[in-house]
Amino acid sequence: MAGGWTRDGGVQDQINASVEDAVKLARSRLPDGESSNNCEECGTVISDARRKAIPGVRLCVGCQSEREERQTTPTGFNRRGSKDSQLR
Ligand SMILES: [Zn+2]
C-alpha cells in the first residue's frame, strides 16, 4: 500500500524535473535581447550574419549544435538501462 505512494511520488519528481528542464531549455532558446559578440561557451567570435539571423544568439554554430544534440537525446541512457535489465 505504502509502496504505491512512494512510486507516485517518484514519478511526480521526475515529471517536475523534466518540466524544469524544458523550461530552462525554452528559456535558453528565447532571444534575450542582445546577441553576444563571442560564443559564451568557447569564446569564438560570432559573425555579424549569425547575430543578425538569430537575435540574442550566444553560441557559435559548433557549440549551438553540440548543445542541441545533448538536449534532444536525454532518454538514450534510460532506454539502454531498461533494455539491459529486461535481458537479465
Ligand atoms: Zn562556441
Coordinates of N, CA and C and ligand atoms in Angstrom, one line a residue:
M1 N 0.8 -1.2 0.0 CA 0.0 0.0 0.0 C 0.9 1.3 0.0
A2 N 1.8 1.3 1.0 CA 2.6 2.4 1.1 C 3.5 2.6 -0.2
G3 N 3.8 1.4 -0.8 CA 4.6 1.4 -2.0 C 4.1 2.2 -3.1
G4 N 2.7 2.1 -3.2 CA 2.1 2.9 -4.3 C 2.3 4.4 -4.1
W5 N 2.3 4.9 -2.9 CA 2.5 6.3 -2.7 C 3.9 6.7 -3.0
T6 N 4.9 5.8 -2.6 CA 6.3 6.1 -2.9 C 6.5 6.2 -4.4
R7 N 5.9 5.3 -5.1 CA 6.1 5.2 -6.5 C 5.6 6.5 -7.2
D8 N 4.3 6.8 -6.8 CA 3.7 8.1 -7.3 C 4.6 9.3 -7.1
G9 N 5.1 9.4 -5.9 CA 6.0 10.5 -5.6 C 7.2 10.6 -6.5
G10 N 7.8 9.4 -6.7 CA 9.0 9.3 -7.5 C 8.7 9.8 -9.0
V11 N 7.5 9.3 -9.5 CA 7.2 9.7 -10.8 C 6.9 11.2 -10.9
Q12 N 6.3 11.7 -9.9 CA 6.0 13.2 -9.9 C 7.3 14.0 -9.8
D13 N 8.2 13.5 -9.1 CA 9.5 14.2 -9.0 C 10.2 14.2 -10.4
Q14 N 10.1 13.1 -11.1 CA 10.7 13.0 -12.4 C 10.0 14.0 -13.4
I15 N 8.6 14.0 -13.3 CA 7.9 14.9 -14.1 C 8.3 16.4 -13.8
N16 N 8.4 16.7 -12.6 CA 8.8 18.1 -12.2 C 10.2 18.4 -12.8
A17 N 11.1 17.4 -12.7 CA 12.4 17.7 -13.1 C 12.4 17.9 -14.6
S18 N 11.6 17.1 -15.4 CA 11.7 17.3 -16.8 C 11.0 18.6 -17.3
V19 N 9.9 19.0 -16.5 CA 9.3 20.3 -16.8 C 10.3 21.4 -16.6
E20 N 11.0 21.3 -15.5 CA 12.0 22.3 -15.2 C 13.1 22.4 -16.3
D21 N 13.5 21.2 -16.8 CA 14.5 21.2 -17.9 C 13.9 21.8 -19.1
A22 N 12.6 21.5 -19.4 CA 12.0 22.0 -20.6 C 11.9 23.5 -20.5
V23 N 11.6 24.0 -19.3 CA 11.5 25.5 -19.2 C 12.9 26.1 -19.4
K24 N 13.9 25.5 -18.8 CA 15.3 26.0 -18.9 C 15.7 26.0 -20.4
L25 N 15.3 24.9 -21.1 CA 15.7 24.8 -22.5 C 15.0 25.8 -23.3
A26 N 13.7 26.0 -23.0 CA 12.9 27.0 -23.8 C 13.5 28.4 -23.5
R27 N 13.9 28.7 -22.3 CA 14.4 30.0 -22.0 C 15.8 30.2 -22.7
S28 N 16.6 29.1 -22.7 CA 17.9 29.2 -23.3 C 17.8 29.5 -24.8
R29 N 16.6 29.2 -25.4 CA 16.4 29.4 -26.8 C 15.8 30.7 -27.2
L30 N 15.2 31.3 -26.2 CA 14.5 32.6 -26.4 C 15.5 33.7 -26.7
P31 N 15.2 34.5 -27.6 CA 16.0 35.7 -27.8 C 16.1 36.5 -26.6
D32 N 17.2 36.9 -26.2 CA 17.4 37.5 -24.9 C 17.9 38.9 -25.1
G33 N 17.4 39.6 -26.1 CA 17.8 41.0 -26.3 C 19.1 41.0 -27.2
E34 N 20.2 41.3 -26.5 CA 21.4 41.4 -27.3 C 22.1 40.1 -27.7
S35 N 22.6 40.1 -28.9 CA 23.4 39.0 -29.3 C 24.9 39.2 -28.7
S36 N 25.5 38.1 -28.5 CA 26.9 38.2 -28.0 C 27.9 38.3 -29.1
N37 N 28.9 39.0 -28.9 CA 30.0 39.1 -29.9 C 30.8 37.8 -30.0
N38 N 30.9 37.2 -28.8 CA 31.7 36.0 -28.7 C 30.8 34.8 -28.1
C39 N 31.1 33.6 -28.6 CA 30.4 32.4 -28.1 C 30.7 32.3 -26.6
E40 N 29.6 32.2 -25.8 CA 29.8 32.1 -24.4 C 30.3 30.8 -23.9
E41 N 30.4 29.8 -24.8 CA 30.9 28.5 -24.5 C 32.4 28.4 -24.7
C42 N 32.8 28.9 -25.9 CA 34.2 28.7 -26.3 C 34.9 30.0 -26.7
G43 N 34.2 31.1 -26.7 CA 34.8 32.4 -27.0 C 35.1 32.7 -28.4
T44 N 34.7 31.8 -29.3 CA 34.8 32.1 -30.8 C 34.0 33.3 -31.1
V45 N 34.5 34.2 -32.0 CA 33.8 35.3 -32.5 C 32.6 34.9 -33.3
I46 N 31.4 35.4 -33.0 CA 30.2 35.1 -33.7 C 30.0 36.1 -34.8
S47 N 29.8 35.6 -36.0 CA 29.8 36.6 -37.2 C 28.6 37.5 -37.1
D48 N 28.7 38.6 -37.7 CA 27.6 39.6 -37.8 C 26.3 38.9 -38.4
A49 N 26.6 38.1 -39.5 CA 25.5 37.5 -40.2 C 24.7 36.6 -39.2
R50 N 25.4 35.8 -38.4 CA 24.8 34.9 -37.5 C 24.0 35.7 -36.4
R51 N 24.6 36.8 -35.9 CA 24.0 37.6 -34.9 C 22.7 38.3 -35.4
K52 N 22.7 38.6 -36.7 CA 21.5 39.2 -37.2 C 20.5 38.2 -37.5
A53 N 20.9 37.0 -37.9 CA 20.0 35.9 -38.2 C 19.3 35.4 -37.0
I54 N 20.0 35.4 -35.9 CA 19.5 34.8 -34.6 C 19.6 35.8 -33.5
P55 N 18.5 36.6 -33.3 CA 18.6 37.7 -32.3 C 18.8 37.0 -30.9
G56 N 19.7 37.6 -30.2 CA 20.0 37.0 -28.8 C 21.0 35.8 -28.8
V57 N 21.6 35.5 -30.0 CA 22.4 34.4 -30.1 C 23.6 34.5 -29.2
R58 N 24.0 33.4 -28.5 CA 25.1 33.5 -27.6 C 26.2 32.4 -27.8
L59 N 25.9 31.5 -28.8 CA 26.8 30.4 -29.0 C 27.2 30.4 -30.5
C60 N 28.4 30.0 -30.8 CA 28.8 29.8 -32.1 C 28.1 28.6 -32.7
V61 N 28.2 28.4 -34.0 CA 27.5 27.3 -34.7 C 27.8 25.9 -34.0
G62 N 29.1 25.7 -33.8 CA 29.5 24.4 -33.3 C 28.9 24.1 -31.9
C63 N 29.0 25.1 -31.0 CA 28.6 24.9 -29.6 C 27.0 24.8 -29.6
Q64 N 26.4 25.6 -30.5 CA 24.9 25.5 -30.5 C 24.4 24.1 -30.9
S65 N 25.0 23.6 -32.0 CA 24.6 22.3 -32.4 C 24.9 21.2 -31.4
E66 N 26.1 21.3 -30.8 CA 26.5 20.4 -29.8 C 25.5 20.4 -28.6
R67 N 25.1 21.6 -28.2 CA 24.2 21.7 -27.1 C 22.8 21.1 -27.4
E68 N 22.4 21.4 -28.6 CA 21.1 20.9 -29.0 C 21.1 19.3 -29.1
E69 N 22.2 18.8 -29.6 CA 22.3 17.3 -29.7 C 22.2 16.7 -28.3
R70 N 22.8 17.3 -27.3 CA 22.8 16.8 -25.9 C 21.4 16.9 -25.4
Q71 N 20.7 18.0 -25.7 CA 19.4 18.2 -25.2 C 18.3 17.4 -25.8
T72 N 18.5 17.0 -27.0 CA 17.4 16.2 -27.7 C 17.5 14.7 -27.5
T73 N 18.6 14.3 -26.8 CA 18.7 12.8 -26.6 C 19.0 12.5 -25.1
P74 N 18.1 13.0 -24.2 CA 18.3 12.7 -22.8 C 17.8 11.4 -22.4
T75 N 17.0 10.7 -23.2 CA 16.4 9.4 -22.8 C 17.3 8.2 -23.3
G76 N 18.3 8.5 -24.0 CA 19.2 7.4 -24.5 C 19.7 6.5 -23.4
F77 N 20.1 7.1 -22.3 CA 20.6 6.3 -21.2 C 19.6 5.4 -20.6
N78 N 18.4 6.0 -20.3 CA 17.4 5.3 -19.6 C 16.9 4.1 -20.5
R79 N 16.8 4.3 -21.7 CA 16.3 3.3 -22.6 C 17.3 2.1 -22.6
R80 N 18.6 2.5 -22.7 CA 19.6 1.4 -22.7 C 19.6 0.7 -21.4
G81 N 19.4 1.4 -20.3 CA 19.4 0.8 -18.9 C 18.2 -0.2 -18.8
S82 N 17.0 0.2 -19.3 CA 15.9 -0.7 -19.1 C 16.0 -1.9 -20.0
K83 N 16.6 -1.7 -21.1 CA 16.8 -2.9 -22.0 C 17.7 -3.9 -21.4
D84 N 18.8 -3.4 -20.8 CA 19.7 -4.3 -20.1 C 19.0 -5.1 -19.0
S85 N 18.2 -4.4 -18.2 CA 17.6 -5.1 -17.0 C 16.5 -6.1 -17.5
Q86 N 16.0 -5.8 -18.7 CA 15.0 -6.8 -19.2 C 15.7 -8.1 -19.7
L87 N 16.9 -7.9 -20.2 CA 17.7 -9.1 -20.6 C 18.1 -10.0 -19.5
R88 N 18.3 -9.4 -18.3 CA 18.7 -10.2 -17.2 C 17.6 -10.8 -16.5
Ligands
ZN1 ZN 31.5 28.1 -29.3

